[in-house]
Coordinates of C-alpha atoms in Angstrom, one line a residue:
Chain A
M1296 CA -49.1 30.8 42.0
S1297 CA -50.8 33.4 44.2
E1298 CA -50.3 36.9 42.9
A1299 CA -49.5 39.7 45.3
G1300 CA -52.5 42.0 45.0
P1301 CA -53.5 45.1 46.9
D1302 CA -55.9 43.2 49.1
T1303 CA -53.6 40.4 50.0
P1304 CA -52.7 40.4 53.6
P1305 CA -49.0 41.0 54.4
A1306 CA -46.8 37.8 54.3
A1307 CA -45.2 38.7 57.6
A1308 CA -44.9 41.4 60.2
R1309 CA -43.7 44.5 58.5
P1310 CA -40.0 44.4 57.8
R1311 CA -38.4 47.7 58.9
N1312 CA -35.1 47.3 57.1
L1313 CA -33.5 44.9 54.5
Q1314 CA -32.1 42.6 57.2
E1315 CA -35.6 42.1 58.5
L1316 CA -36.9 41.6 55.0
V1317 CA -34.4 38.8 54.4
E1318 CA -35.5 37.4 57.8
A1319 CA -39.2 37.6 56.8
A1320 CA -38.5 35.7 53.6
R1321 CA -36.7 33.1 55.6
R1322 CA -39.5 32.7 58.1
Q1323 CA -42.0 32.4 55.2
G1324 CA -40.2 29.3 54.0
P1325 CA -38.6 28.5 50.6
R1326 CA -40.1 29.4 47.2
R1327 CA -39.1 27.6 44.1
L1328 CA -36.8 29.8 42.0
A1329 CA -36.2 29.2 38.3
V1330 CA -32.9 30.7 37.2
A1331 CA -32.7 31.4 33.5
A1332 CA -29.2 30.9 32.2
A1333 CA -27.7 30.1 35.5
D1334 CA -24.1 29.7 34.3
E1335 CA -22.8 32.8 36.0
A1336 CA -20.6 32.6 39.1
D1337 CA -21.9 35.6 41.1
C1338 CA -25.5 34.7 40.3
L1339 CA -24.9 31.1 41.5
A1340 CA -23.2 32.3 44.6
A1341 CA -26.2 34.5 45.5
V1342 CA -28.7 31.7 44.7
A1343 CA -26.7 29.2 46.8
Q1344 CA -26.6 31.6 49.7
A1345 CA -30.4 32.2 49.4
A1346 CA -31.0 28.4 49.3
Q1347 CA -28.7 27.9 52.3
L1348 CA -30.8 30.5 54.2
G1349 CA -34.0 28.7 53.2
L1350 CA -35.3 31.5 51.1
V1351 CA -35.5 29.5 47.8
I1352 CA -35.3 26.1 46.3
P1353 CA -33.3 26.8 43.0
I1354 CA -34.0 25.2 39.7
L1355 CA -31.0 26.0 37.5
V1356 CA -31.9 26.4 33.8
G1357 CA -29.1 26.4 31.2
A1358 CA -26.2 24.4 29.7
R1359 CA -25.3 22.0 32.5
E1360 CA -21.6 21.9 31.7
R1361 CA -21.3 25.7 31.9
I1362 CA -23.4 25.8 35.0
V1363 CA -21.1 23.3 36.7
Q1364 CA -18.1 25.3 35.5
A1365 CA -19.5 28.5 36.9
A1366 CA -20.3 26.8 40.2
A1367 CA -16.7 25.6 40.5
Q1368 CA -15.5 29.2 39.8
A1369 CA -17.8 30.5 42.5
G1370 CA -16.7 27.7 44.9
E1371 CA -20.2 26.6 45.4
N1372 CA -21.5 23.0 45.7
I1373 CA -24.6 22.8 43.6
E1374 CA -25.1 19.0 43.7
R1375 CA -28.3 19.4 45.6
F1376 CA -29.9 21.7 43.0
E1377 CA -32.0 20.6 40.1
I1378 CA -30.6 21.5 36.7
L1379 CA -32.8 21.8 33.7
E1380 CA -30.8 21.5 30.5
A1381 CA -31.2 24.4 28.0
P1382 CA -28.5 24.8 25.3
D1383 CA -28.9 28.5 24.6
H1384 CA -30.2 31.7 26.2
A1385 CA -33.5 31.8 24.3
T1386 CA -34.3 28.3 25.3
A1387 CA -33.2 28.9 28.9
A1388 CA -35.5 31.9 29.1
A1389 CA -38.4 30.1 27.6
S1390 CA -37.9 27.0 29.8
A1391 CA -37.5 28.9 33.0
V1392 CA -40.6 31.0 32.3
R1393 CA -42.5 27.8 31.4
L1394 CA -41.7 26.4 34.8
V1395 CA -43.5 29.2 36.5
H1396 CA -46.3 29.2 33.9
D1397 CA -46.9 25.5 34.6
G1398 CA -46.8 25.9 38.4
A1399 CA -43.5 24.1 38.8
A1400 CA -41.7 27.2 40.1
D1401 CA -42.8 30.3 42.1
L1402 CA -40.5 33.0 40.9
L1403 CA -38.0 33.8 38.2
M1404 CA -34.4 35.1 38.1
K1405 CA -32.3 36.4 35.3
G1406 CA -28.9 34.7 35.0
L1407 CA -26.3 35.3 32.3
L1408 CA -28.6 36.5 29.6
G1409 CA -29.9 39.8 28.2
T1410 CA -32.9 41.3 30.0
K1411 CA -34.6 41.6 26.6
I1412 CA -34.4 37.9 25.9
L1413 CA -35.9 37.1 29.3
M1414 CA -38.6 39.7 28.9
Q1415 CA -39.6 38.3 25.5
A1416 CA -40.2 34.9 27.1
V1417 CA -42.1 36.6 30.0
L1418 CA -44.3 38.5 27.6
D1419 CA -45.0 35.4 25.4
R1420 CA -48.8 35.3 24.9
E1421 CA -49.1 31.6 25.1
F1422 CA -46.5 30.4 27.7
G1423 CA -45.5 33.7 29.3
L1424 CA -46.3 35.4 32.6
R1425 CA -48.4 38.3 31.5
S1426 CA -50.9 39.6 34.1
R1427 CA -53.4 42.4 33.7
G1428 CA -51.0 45.3 34.2
V1429 CA -47.6 46.4 33.0
L1430 CA -44.3 45.2 34.2
S1431 CA -42.3 47.7 36.3
H1432 CA -39.3 47.7 38.6
V1433 CA -39.5 48.3 42.3
A1434 CA -36.4 48.9 44.5
V1435 CA -36.5 48.8 48.2
F1436 CA -33.9 50.5 50.5
D1437 CA -33.3 51.4 54.1
A1438 CA -34.5 54.9 54.7
P1439 CA -32.0 57.3 56.2
D1440 CA -33.9 58.9 59.0
Y1441 CA -36.7 56.7 60.1
D1442 CA -36.9 53.0 60.9
R1443 CA -38.6 51.7 57.8
L1444 CA -38.1 50.6 54.2
V1445 CA -38.7 53.0 51.3
L1446 CA -39.7 51.9 47.8
L1447 CA -38.5 53.5 44.6
T1448 CA -39.9 53.0 41.1
D1449 CA -39.0 52.6 38.2
A1450 CA -35.3 52.4 37.9
A1451 CA -35.1 49.7 35.2
V1452 CA -38.1 48.9 33.0
N1453 CA -40.2 51.9 32.0
V1454 CA -38.1 54.6 30.4
N1455 CA -40.2 57.7 30.0
P1456 CA -43.6 56.7 31.2
R1457 CA -46.6 58.8 30.2
F1458 CA -49.4 59.6 32.6
A1459 CA -51.4 56.4 32.1
R1460 CA -48.3 54.2 32.5
K1461 CA -47.4 56.1 35.7
I1462 CA -50.8 55.0 37.1
E1463 CA -49.9 51.4 36.5
I1464 CA -46.4 51.8 37.9
I1465 CA -47.9 53.2 41.1
T1466 CA -50.5 50.4 41.2
N1467 CA -47.7 47.8 41.0
A1468 CA -45.6 49.7 43.7
L1469 CA -48.7 49.8 46.0
A1470 CA -49.2 46.1 45.7
T1471 CA -45.6 45.6 46.6
A1472 CA -45.8 48.0 49.5
R1473 CA -48.9 46.3 50.9
R1474 CA -47.2 42.9 50.5
L1475 CA -44.4 44.3 52.6
G1476 CA -46.9 45.2 55.3
I1477 CA -47.0 48.9 54.6
V1478 CA -50.6 49.9 55.3
R1479 CA -52.0 53.1 53.8
P1480 CA -48.8 53.7 51.8
K1481 CA -47.5 57.2 51.5
V1482 CA -46.5 57.9 47.9
A1483 CA -44.4 60.9 46.8
V1484 CA -44.4 61.6 43.1
L1485 CA -41.0 63.1 42.5
A1486 CA -40.1 66.2 40.5
A1487 CA -37.4 68.9 40.8
V1488 CA -39.8 71.3 42.5
E1489 CA -42.9 71.4 44.7
K1490 CA -45.2 73.4 42.5
L1491 CA -46.9 73.0 39.1
D1492 CA -44.5 74.6 36.6
L1493 CA -45.8 74.6 33.1
P1494 CA -44.8 74.5 30.3
A1495 CA -41.3 74.1 31.7
M1496 CA -41.7 70.9 33.7
P1497 CA -44.3 68.4 32.5
A1498 CA -43.3 66.1 35.3
T1499 CA -45.0 68.5 37.7
L1500 CA -48.3 68.2 35.8
D1501 CA -48.2 64.4 36.0
A1502 CA -47.5 64.6 39.7
E1503 CA -50.3 67.0 40.3
M1504 CA -52.8 64.8 38.4
L1505 CA -51.6 61.7 40.2
R1506 CA -52.1 63.4 43.5
R1507 CA -55.7 64.4 42.5
L1508 CA -56.4 60.9 41.3
G1509 CA -55.2 59.7 44.7
E1510 CA -57.5 62.2 46.4
S1511 CA -60.4 60.8 44.4
G1512 CA -59.8 57.4 46.0
F1513 CA -58.5 55.8 42.8
F1514 CA -55.5 54.2 44.7
G1515 CA -57.6 53.0 47.6
D1516 CA -56.3 54.2 51.0
A1517 CA -52.9 55.1 49.7
R1518 CA -52.0 58.7 50.1
V1519 CA -50.4 60.2 47.0
A1520 CA -48.6 63.6 47.1
G1521 CA -46.6 65.6 44.6
P1522 CA -44.9 67.2 42.8
M1523 CA -42.2 67.0 45.4
S1524 CA -38.4 66.9 45.3
L1525 CA -36.5 64.1 47.1
D1526 CA -35.6 66.1 50.2
A1527 CA -39.2 67.2 50.7
A1528 CA -40.3 63.6 50.4
L1529 CA -37.8 62.1 52.8
S1530 CA -36.8 64.8 55.3
P1531 CA -39.3 66.2 57.9
E1532 CA -37.0 69.2 58.5
R1533 CA -36.7 70.1 54.9
S1534 CA -40.4 69.6 54.1
A1535 CA -41.2 71.8 57.1
A1536 CA -38.6 74.4 55.8
K1537 CA -40.4 74.4 52.5
G1538 CA -43.8 74.8 54.2
L1539 CA -45.3 71.7 52.8
A1540 CA -48.5 70.5 54.6
S1541 CA -49.0 67.0 53.1
T1542 CA -49.0 63.9 55.3
V1543 CA -46.6 62.3 52.8
A1544 CA -44.0 65.1 52.9
G1545 CA -41.0 64.1 55.0
D1546 CA -42.5 60.7 55.5
A1547 CA -42.7 59.1 52.1
E1548 CA -42.7 55.3 51.8
V1549 CA -43.0 55.0 48.0
L1550 CA -41.0 57.3 45.6
V1551 CA -42.2 57.5 42.0
A1552 CA -39.6 59.0 39.7
P1553 CA -40.6 60.9 36.6
N1554 CA -38.3 58.9 34.3
I1555 CA -35.8 56.0 34.3
E1556 CA -32.7 58.3 34.5
T1557 CA -33.9 59.8 37.7
A1558 CA -34.8 56.5 39.3
N1559 CA -31.7 54.7 38.1
T1560 CA -29.4 57.5 39.2
L1561 CA -31.1 57.6 42.6
Y1562 CA -30.8 53.8 42.9
K1563 CA -27.1 54.0 42.1
S1564 CA -26.5 57.0 44.5
I1565 CA -28.1 55.0 47.3
T1566 CA -25.6 52.1 46.8
C1567 CA -22.6 54.0 45.5
I1568 CA -22.6 57.3 47.4
A1569 CA -24.8 56.7 50.5
R1570 CA -23.6 53.1 50.8
H1571 CA -27.0 51.8 51.8
E1572 CA -28.1 48.4 50.9
I1573 CA -30.9 47.9 48.3
A1574 CA -33.1 45.2 46.8
G1575 CA -35.0 45.2 43.5
A1576 CA -37.5 43.1 41.6
V1577 CA -39.6 43.4 38.5
V1578 CA -43.3 43.2 39.4
G1579 CA -46.6 43.1 37.5
A1580 CA -46.1 39.7 35.9
K1581 CA -47.7 36.5 37.3
C1582 CA -44.6 36.2 39.5
P1583 CA -41.9 38.5 40.7
I1584 CA -38.7 38.5 38.7
V1585 CA -35.2 39.0 40.0
V1586 CA -33.2 41.0 37.5
T1587 CA -29.9 41.9 39.2
S1588 CA -27.0 43.6 37.4
R1589 CA -23.5 42.3 37.2
A1590 CA -22.4 45.3 39.1
D1591 CA -24.8 44.6 42.1
T1592 CA -23.0 43.5 45.2
P1593 CA -23.6 39.9 46.5
Q1594 CA -25.7 41.3 49.4
T1595 CA -27.9 43.3 46.9
K1596 CA -28.4 40.1 44.9
L1597 CA -29.4 38.2 48.1
N1598 CA -31.7 41.0 49.2
S1599 CA -33.3 41.0 45.8
I1600 CA -34.0 37.2 45.9
A1601 CA -35.4 37.7 49.4
L1602 CA -37.7 40.5 48.2
A1603 CA -39.0 38.6 45.2
A1604 CA -39.5 35.4 47.4
L1605 CA -41.5 37.5 49.9
L1606 CA -43.6 39.0 47.0
C1607 CA -44.6 35.5 45.9
G1608 CA -47.3 35.4 48.4
E1609 CA -48.2 33.6 51.6
E1610 CA -49.3 30.3 50.1
P1611 CA -46.6 28.1 48.5
T1612 CA -48.2 26.6 45.4
T1613 CA -46.6 23.2 45.8
Chain B
M96 CA -14.7 91.6 36.8
S97 CA -12.5 88.7 35.6
E98 CA -14.5 85.8 34.3
A99 CA -13.6 82.2 35.1
G100 CA -12.7 80.9 31.6
P101 CA -11.2 77.6 30.5
D102 CA -7.7 79.0 30.3
T103 CA -7.7 80.8 33.6
P104 CA -5.2 79.3 36.0
P105 CA -6.7 77.8 39.1
A106 CA -7.2 80.3 42.0
A107 CA -5.5 78.0 44.4
A108 CA -4.1 74.6 44.9
R109 CA -6.8 72.1 44.0
P110 CA -9.3 71.7 46.9
R111 CA -9.9 68.0 47.5
N112 CA -13.1 68.4 49.6
L113 CA -15.5 71.1 50.5
Q114 CA -13.6 72.0 53.7
E115 CA -10.6 72.7 51.5
L116 CA -12.7 74.6 49.1
V117 CA -13.9 77.0 51.9
E118 CA -10.3 77.3 53.0
A119 CA -9.2 78.1 49.4
A120 CA -11.8 80.9 49.2
R121 CA -10.6 82.2 52.5
R122 CA -7.0 82.3 51.4
Q123 CA -8.0 84.0 48.2
G124 CA -9.3 86.9 50.2
P125 CA -12.7 88.5 50.3
R126 CA -14.9 89.2 47.2
R127 CA -17.7 91.8 47.3
L128 CA -21.0 90.0 47.5
A129 CA -24.3 91.7 46.5
V130 CA -27.2 90.0 48.3
A131 CA -30.6 90.7 46.5
A132 CA -33.4 91.0 49.1
A133 CA -31.2 90.3 52.1
D134 CA -34.1 90.3 54.6
E135 CA -34.0 86.6 55.4
A136 CA -32.5 85.3 58.6
D137 CA -30.9 82.1 57.4
C138 CA -29.4 83.9 54.4
L139 CA -28.0 86.7 56.6
A140 CA -26.6 84.2 59.0
A141 CA -24.7 82.4 56.2
V142 CA -23.5 85.8 54.7
A143 CA -22.3 86.9 58.2
Q144 CA -20.4 83.7 58.7
A145 CA -18.8 84.0 55.2
A146 CA -17.8 87.6 56.0
Q147 CA -16.4 86.5 59.4
L148 CA -14.3 83.9 57.6
G149 CA -13.0 86.5 55.2
L150 CA -14.7 85.0 52.1
V151 CA -16.9 88.0 51.2
I152 CA -17.6 91.6 51.9
P153 CA -21.4 91.8 51.9
I154 CA -23.5 94.5 50.4
L155 CA -27.1 93.9 51.6
V156 CA -29.7 95.1 49.1
G157 CA -33.3 95.4 50.2
A158 CA -35.6 97.2 52.6
R159 CA -33.3 98.3 55.5
E160 CA -36.0 97.9 58.2
R161 CA -36.7 94.3 57.2
I162 CA -33.0 93.5 56.9
V163 CA -32.4 94.8 60.4
Q164 CA -35.3 92.8 61.7
A165 CA -34.1 89.6 59.9
A166 CA -30.6 90.2 61.4
A167 CA -32.1 90.5 64.9
Q168 CA -34.0 87.3 64.3
A169 CA -30.8 85.5 63.2
G170 CA -28.9 87.0 66.1
E171 CA -26.3 88.6 63.8
N172 CA -24.7 92.0 64.1
I173 CA -24.7 93.5 60.7
E174 CA -23.7 97.0 61.6
R175 CA -20.4 96.6 59.7
F176 CA -22.2 95.7 56.5
E177 CA -23.2 98.2 53.8
I178 CA -27.0 98.3 53.1
L179 CA -28.4 99.5 49.8
E180 CA -32.0 100.5 50.2
A181 CA -34.5 98.8 47.8
P182 CA -38.2 98.9 48.6
D183 CA -39.3 95.8 46.7
H184 CA -38.0 92.5 45.3
A185 CA -37.8 93.7 41.7
T186 CA -35.9 96.8 42.7
A187 CA -33.6 94.7 45.0
A188 CA -32.8 92.3 42.1
A189 CA -32.1 95.1 39.6
S190 CA -30.0 97.1 42.1
A191 CA -27.9 94.0 43.2
V192 CA -27.3 93.1 39.6
R193 CA -26.4 96.6 38.7
L194 CA -23.7 96.6 41.4
V195 CA -22.0 93.8 39.7
H196 CA -22.6 95.2 36.3
D197 CA -21.0 98.5 37.3
G198 CA -18.0 96.8 38.9
A199 CA -19.0 97.6 42.5
A200 CA -19.6 94.0 43.5
D201 CA -17.9 90.7 42.4
L202 CA -20.7 88.2 42.8
L203 CA -24.4 87.9 43.5
M204 CA -26.6 86.0 45.9
K205 CA -30.3 85.4 46.0
G206 CA -32.0 86.4 49.2
L207 CA -35.7 86.3 50.0
L208 CA -37.0 86.7 46.4
G209 CA -38.1 84.3 43.6
T210 CA -35.4 83.0 41.4
K211 CA -37.3 84.1 38.4
I212 CA -37.3 87.8 39.6
L213 CA -33.5 87.6 40.1
M214 CA -32.9 85.9 36.8
Q215 CA -34.9 88.5 34.9
A216 CA -32.6 91.2 36.3
V217 CA -29.5 89.0 35.5
L218 CA -30.7 88.6 31.9
D219 CA -31.6 92.3 31.4
R220 CA -29.9 93.2 28.1
E221 CA -28.8 96.7 29.3
F222 CA -27.8 96.4 32.9
G223 CA -27.7 92.6 33.3
L224 CA -24.9 90.1 33.5
R225 CA -25.3 88.1 30.3
S226 CA -22.2 86.5 29.0
R227 CA -21.7 84.6 25.7
G228 CA -23.2 81.3 26.9
V229 CA -26.2 80.1 28.8
L230 CA -26.7 80.0 32.5
S231 CA -26.4 76.7 34.2
H232 CA -26.2 75.3 37.7
V233 CA -23.1 73.4 39.0
A234 CA -23.1 71.6 42.3
V235 CA -19.9 70.3 43.9
F236 CA -19.8 67.5 46.5
D237 CA -17.3 65.3 48.3
A238 CA -16.8 62.1 46.3
P239 CA -17.5 58.9 48.2
D240 CA -14.4 56.9 47.4
Y241 CA -11.6 59.1 46.3
D242 CA -10.1 62.2 47.8
R243 CA -11.6 64.7 45.5
L244 CA -14.5 66.9 44.6
V245 CA -17.1 65.9 42.0
L246 CA -19.2 68.3 40.0
L247 CA -22.8 67.8 39.1
T248 CA -24.8 69.7 36.5
D249 CA -27.6 70.8 36.0
A250 CA -29.8 70.5 39.1
A251 CA -31.6 73.8 39.0
V252 CA -31.6 75.9 35.8
N253 CA -32.0 73.8 32.6
V254 CA -35.0 71.5 32.7
N255 CA -34.8 69.3 29.7
P256 CA -31.8 70.5 27.8
R257 CA -31.5 69.5 24.1
F258 CA -28.2 68.5 22.6
A259 CA -26.9 72.0 21.8
R260 CA -27.7 73.2 25.3
K261 CA -25.9 70.2 26.8
I262 CA -22.8 71.3 25.0
E263 CA -23.1 74.7 26.7
I264 CA -23.8 73.1 30.1
I265 CA -20.7 71.0 29.8
T266 CA -18.7 74.1 28.7
N267 CA -19.8 75.9 31.8
A268 CA -19.0 72.9 34.1
L269 CA -15.5 72.6 32.5
A270 CA -14.8 76.3 33.2
T271 CA -15.9 75.7 36.8
A272 CA -13.8 72.5 37.1
R273 CA -10.7 74.2 35.8
R274 CA -11.2 77.1 38.1
L275 CA -11.2 74.5 41.0
G276 CA -7.9 73.2 39.8
I277 CA -9.1 70.1 38.0
V278 CA -6.8 69.6 35.1
R279 CA -8.0 67.5 32.1
P280 CA -11.5 67.1 33.7
K281 CA -13.1 63.7 33.3
V282 CA -16.7 64.1 32.3
A283 CA -19.4 61.3 32.6
V284 CA -22.6 62.0 30.6
L285 CA -25.1 60.1 32.7
A286 CA -27.9 57.8 31.5
A287 CA -29.6 54.7 32.9
V288 CA -27.4 52.3 30.9
E289 CA -23.9 52.2 29.3
K290 CA -25.0 51.5 25.7
L291 CA -26.8 53.4 22.9
D292 CA -30.4 52.3 23.2
L293 CA -32.7 53.8 20.6
P294 CA -35.4 54.7 20.2
A295 CA -36.1 53.9 23.9
M296 CA -33.6 56.1 25.5
P297 CA -32.8 59.3 23.7
A298 CA -30.5 60.4 26.6
T299 CA -28.1 57.7 25.4
L300 CA -27.8 59.2 22.0
D301 CA -27.0 62.7 23.4
A302 CA -24.3 61.0 25.6
E303 CA -22.9 59.1 22.7
M304 CA -22.7 62.3 20.6
L305 CA -21.2 64.3 23.4
R306 CA -18.5 61.7 23.8
R307 CA -17.7 61.8 20.1
L308 CA -17.6 65.6 20.2
G309 CA -15.1 65.3 23.1
E310 CA -13.0 62.8 21.1
S311 CA -12.9 65.4 18.3
G312 CA -11.2 67.8 20.7
F313 CA -14.2 70.1 21.0
F314 CA -13.9 70.3 24.8
G315 CA -10.1 70.8 24.7
D316 CA -8.2 68.4 26.9
A317 CA -11.3 67.3 28.9
R318 CA -12.2 63.6 28.5
V319 CA -15.9 63.0 27.9
A320 CA -17.4 59.6 28.2
G321 CA -20.9 58.2 28.1
P322 CA -23.6 57.0 28.2
M323 CA -22.9 55.8 31.7
S324 CA -24.9 55.2 34.8
L325 CA -23.9 56.7 38.1
D326 CA -22.2 53.6 39.5
A327 CA -20.1 53.2 36.4
A328 CA -19.1 56.8 36.6
L329 CA -18.1 56.8 40.3
S330 CA -17.1 53.3 41.3
P331 CA -14.0 51.7 39.9
E332 CA -15.2 48.2 41.0
R333 CA -18.6 48.6 39.3
S334 CA -17.2 50.1 36.1
A335 CA -14.8 47.1 36.0
A336 CA -17.6 44.7 36.7
K337 CA -19.4 46.2 33.7
G338 CA -16.3 45.9 31.5
L339 CA -16.0 49.6 30.8
A340 CA -12.7 50.6 29.3
S341 CA -12.9 54.4 29.5
T342 CA -10.5 56.5 31.5
V343 CA -13.5 58.3 32.9
A344 CA -15.4 55.3 34.2
G345 CA -15.0 54.8 37.9
D346 CA -13.1 58.1 38.1
A347 CA -15.5 60.8 36.9
E348 CA -15.0 64.4 38.1
V349 CA -17.9 66.0 36.3
L350 CA -21.4 64.4 36.1
V351 CA -23.7 65.6 33.4
A352 CA -27.4 64.6 34.0
P353 CA -29.8 64.2 31.2
N354 CA -32.5 66.3 32.8
I355 CA -33.3 68.4 35.8
E356 CA -35.2 65.7 37.7
T357 CA -32.2 63.4 37.5
A358 CA -29.7 66.1 38.7
N359 CA -32.0 67.5 41.3
T360 CA -32.8 64.1 42.8
L361 CA -29.1 63.2 42.8
Y362 CA -28.3 66.5 44.5
K363 CA -31.0 65.8 47.2
S364 CA -29.9 62.2 47.7
I365 CA -26.3 63.4 48.3
T366 CA -27.5 65.7 51.1
C367 CA -30.6 63.8 52.4
I368 CA -29.6 60.1 52.0
A369 CA -25.8 60.1 51.9
R370 CA -25.5 63.0 54.2
H371 CA -22.6 64.5 52.3
E372 CA -22.0 68.2 52.2
I373 CA -22.6 70.0 48.9
A374 CA -22.2 73.4 47.3
G375 CA -23.9 75.0 44.3
A376 CA -23.7 78.0 42.1
V377 CA -25.2 79.3 38.9
V378 CA -22.5 79.9 36.4
G379 CA -22.3 81.2 32.8
A380 CA -23.2 84.9 33.7
K381 CA -20.5 87.6 34.1
C382 CA -20.3 86.6 37.7
P383 CA -21.2 83.4 39.7
I384 CA -24.6 83.6 41.4
V385 CA -25.4 82.0 44.8
V386 CA -28.9 80.6 44.6
T387 CA -29.5 78.5 47.7
S388 CA -32.8 77.1 48.8
R389 CA -34.6 77.6 52.1
A390 CA -34.2 73.9 52.7
D391 CA -30.4 74.0 52.3
T392 CA -28.4 73.7 55.6
P393 CA -26.4 76.6 56.9
Q394 CA -23.2 74.7 56.0
T395 CA -24.5 74.2 52.4
K396 CA -25.2 77.9 52.2
L397 CA -21.7 78.7 53.4
N398 CA -20.1 76.2 51.0
S399 CA -22.0 77.8 48.2
I400 CA -20.9 81.3 49.0
A401 CA -17.3 79.9 49.2
L402 CA -17.7 78.2 45.8
A403 CA -19.0 81.3 44.1
A404 CA -16.4 83.5 45.6
L405 CA -13.7 81.1 44.4
L406 CA -15.2 81.1 40.9
C407 CA -14.9 84.9 40.8
G408 CA -11.3 84.7 39.7
E409 CA -7.9 85.4 41.0
E410 CA -7.9 89.1 40.7
P411 CA -10.1 91.2 42.9
T412 CA -11.6 93.9 40.7
T413 CA -11.3 96.6 43.4

């Protein structure tokens, strides 16, 4: 299992949108995907489609009978997929994690079980998938104006991260960005305004300090700017209208939200209001983890599997 | 000055999008708009357009020479507009506010001066525009799926509102919704998830308590639901996929964000990523206040003037 680190060369030419990202994962060749509690029709449909495209080789972990039922419900033929029997959710989570831990799978996906149950197994000190840093969620979406992907963190794992945690969240996002071929990533630390505003808005202080940390070279060649509101980060016209002089403003590639409500609402607005496609993965463990929601579209689920497969690294571990 | 209260009948047939909202303001007839520090080209252009459409009768407050220069820069003929001389920003703010206070204007707009300077004048105990409640920002945008407007609060005034403040923010938003002809408003209190999650996510507790307050009849006939993420609030398919049984889910008309970063980022994503039009006003004072940003488009500025004019009430006070 090779971990996607900041110095790992990109797995493929830089994908400029989610369609190219899926294509890059296909070109890379299949990664072995352990699905914890795979007895869910929509999940199985996405996994079967990803297998069909050559993105993954699934290992379905869970109660065989219920998995077969769910496959029938989804209208999917899963005869060619390996099934690893696990009677209940906790066992399924532990077994799927163990597959990655032991090198028998490359990445992990949440099926029909609570995120907390899966994360308990991931964080198990003996058989889990802890790495040096924290776990965080990274979403990837097609940018509105320019022909590239934009990353958003953290819409799902870290609720109200303090300053030190934000450093780790950015570190994880940068590893992800570099794995996607983004060199010298441009990071916008989001807030509601572009200026330090204390004591009213503590998010602006964190953003200011993260920017200074970036200027000191802490994040390598990544360029970190903020505080910055979303329009200043994404729109060249609006950042110009606001008189911002940063190289990141209007051209951000990584958006760091101050809290989970901001990131989650932005994620949902991208899919529900803007109708753009999106992908997401939990990163920071020894392997990327696909944690889709029941409300995600089939395309989002497929995108997310492709993203996680691509983040596995260049070298299959088989 | 008639204030838009919960029991005030709607000014016009319910506008179903921002174009209809502008049309409703036009049909209502002009309201007298005091512009504080009017020496800004984009602001003057929006005001001139609003006057041309019959939405407002402007009173430009500020340094006459600079106002005339800005009008020339904008290519606008402002000969027909009244100008009230005010040498500096603080004086312009106080004079514009005083016009409304004295009944010589119906609503207020921020020109080229800091929001804080304007708000100091608005909150002045002697000549200001304080009402019973707090000030809050309400944005209005065209909903993605269904033919209606959706309100969003608070993207600009209240940073990290506590529970009691959220009650007042909702009260203000409901008065706005009813003024726009929305009967029995459906209010979604946003969070990152749909369940109470303590101690991790305090926003879910506020949402739960606001829902219960609504069930007790505190907000009249408004229906309040939450905690709810944005897709559950706006998408019938996704709220169904999540198994939510509320009448609000998938059909929300008012979105209440847990903090300013969430609301501001959502506001910006609507304009910058989804490319929908939007309008905004500060409500809760004795008159609505137009507080647009330099980065707002001319159309957003016009929409916002129309929204504020419509919120002034049915009866011109002339």
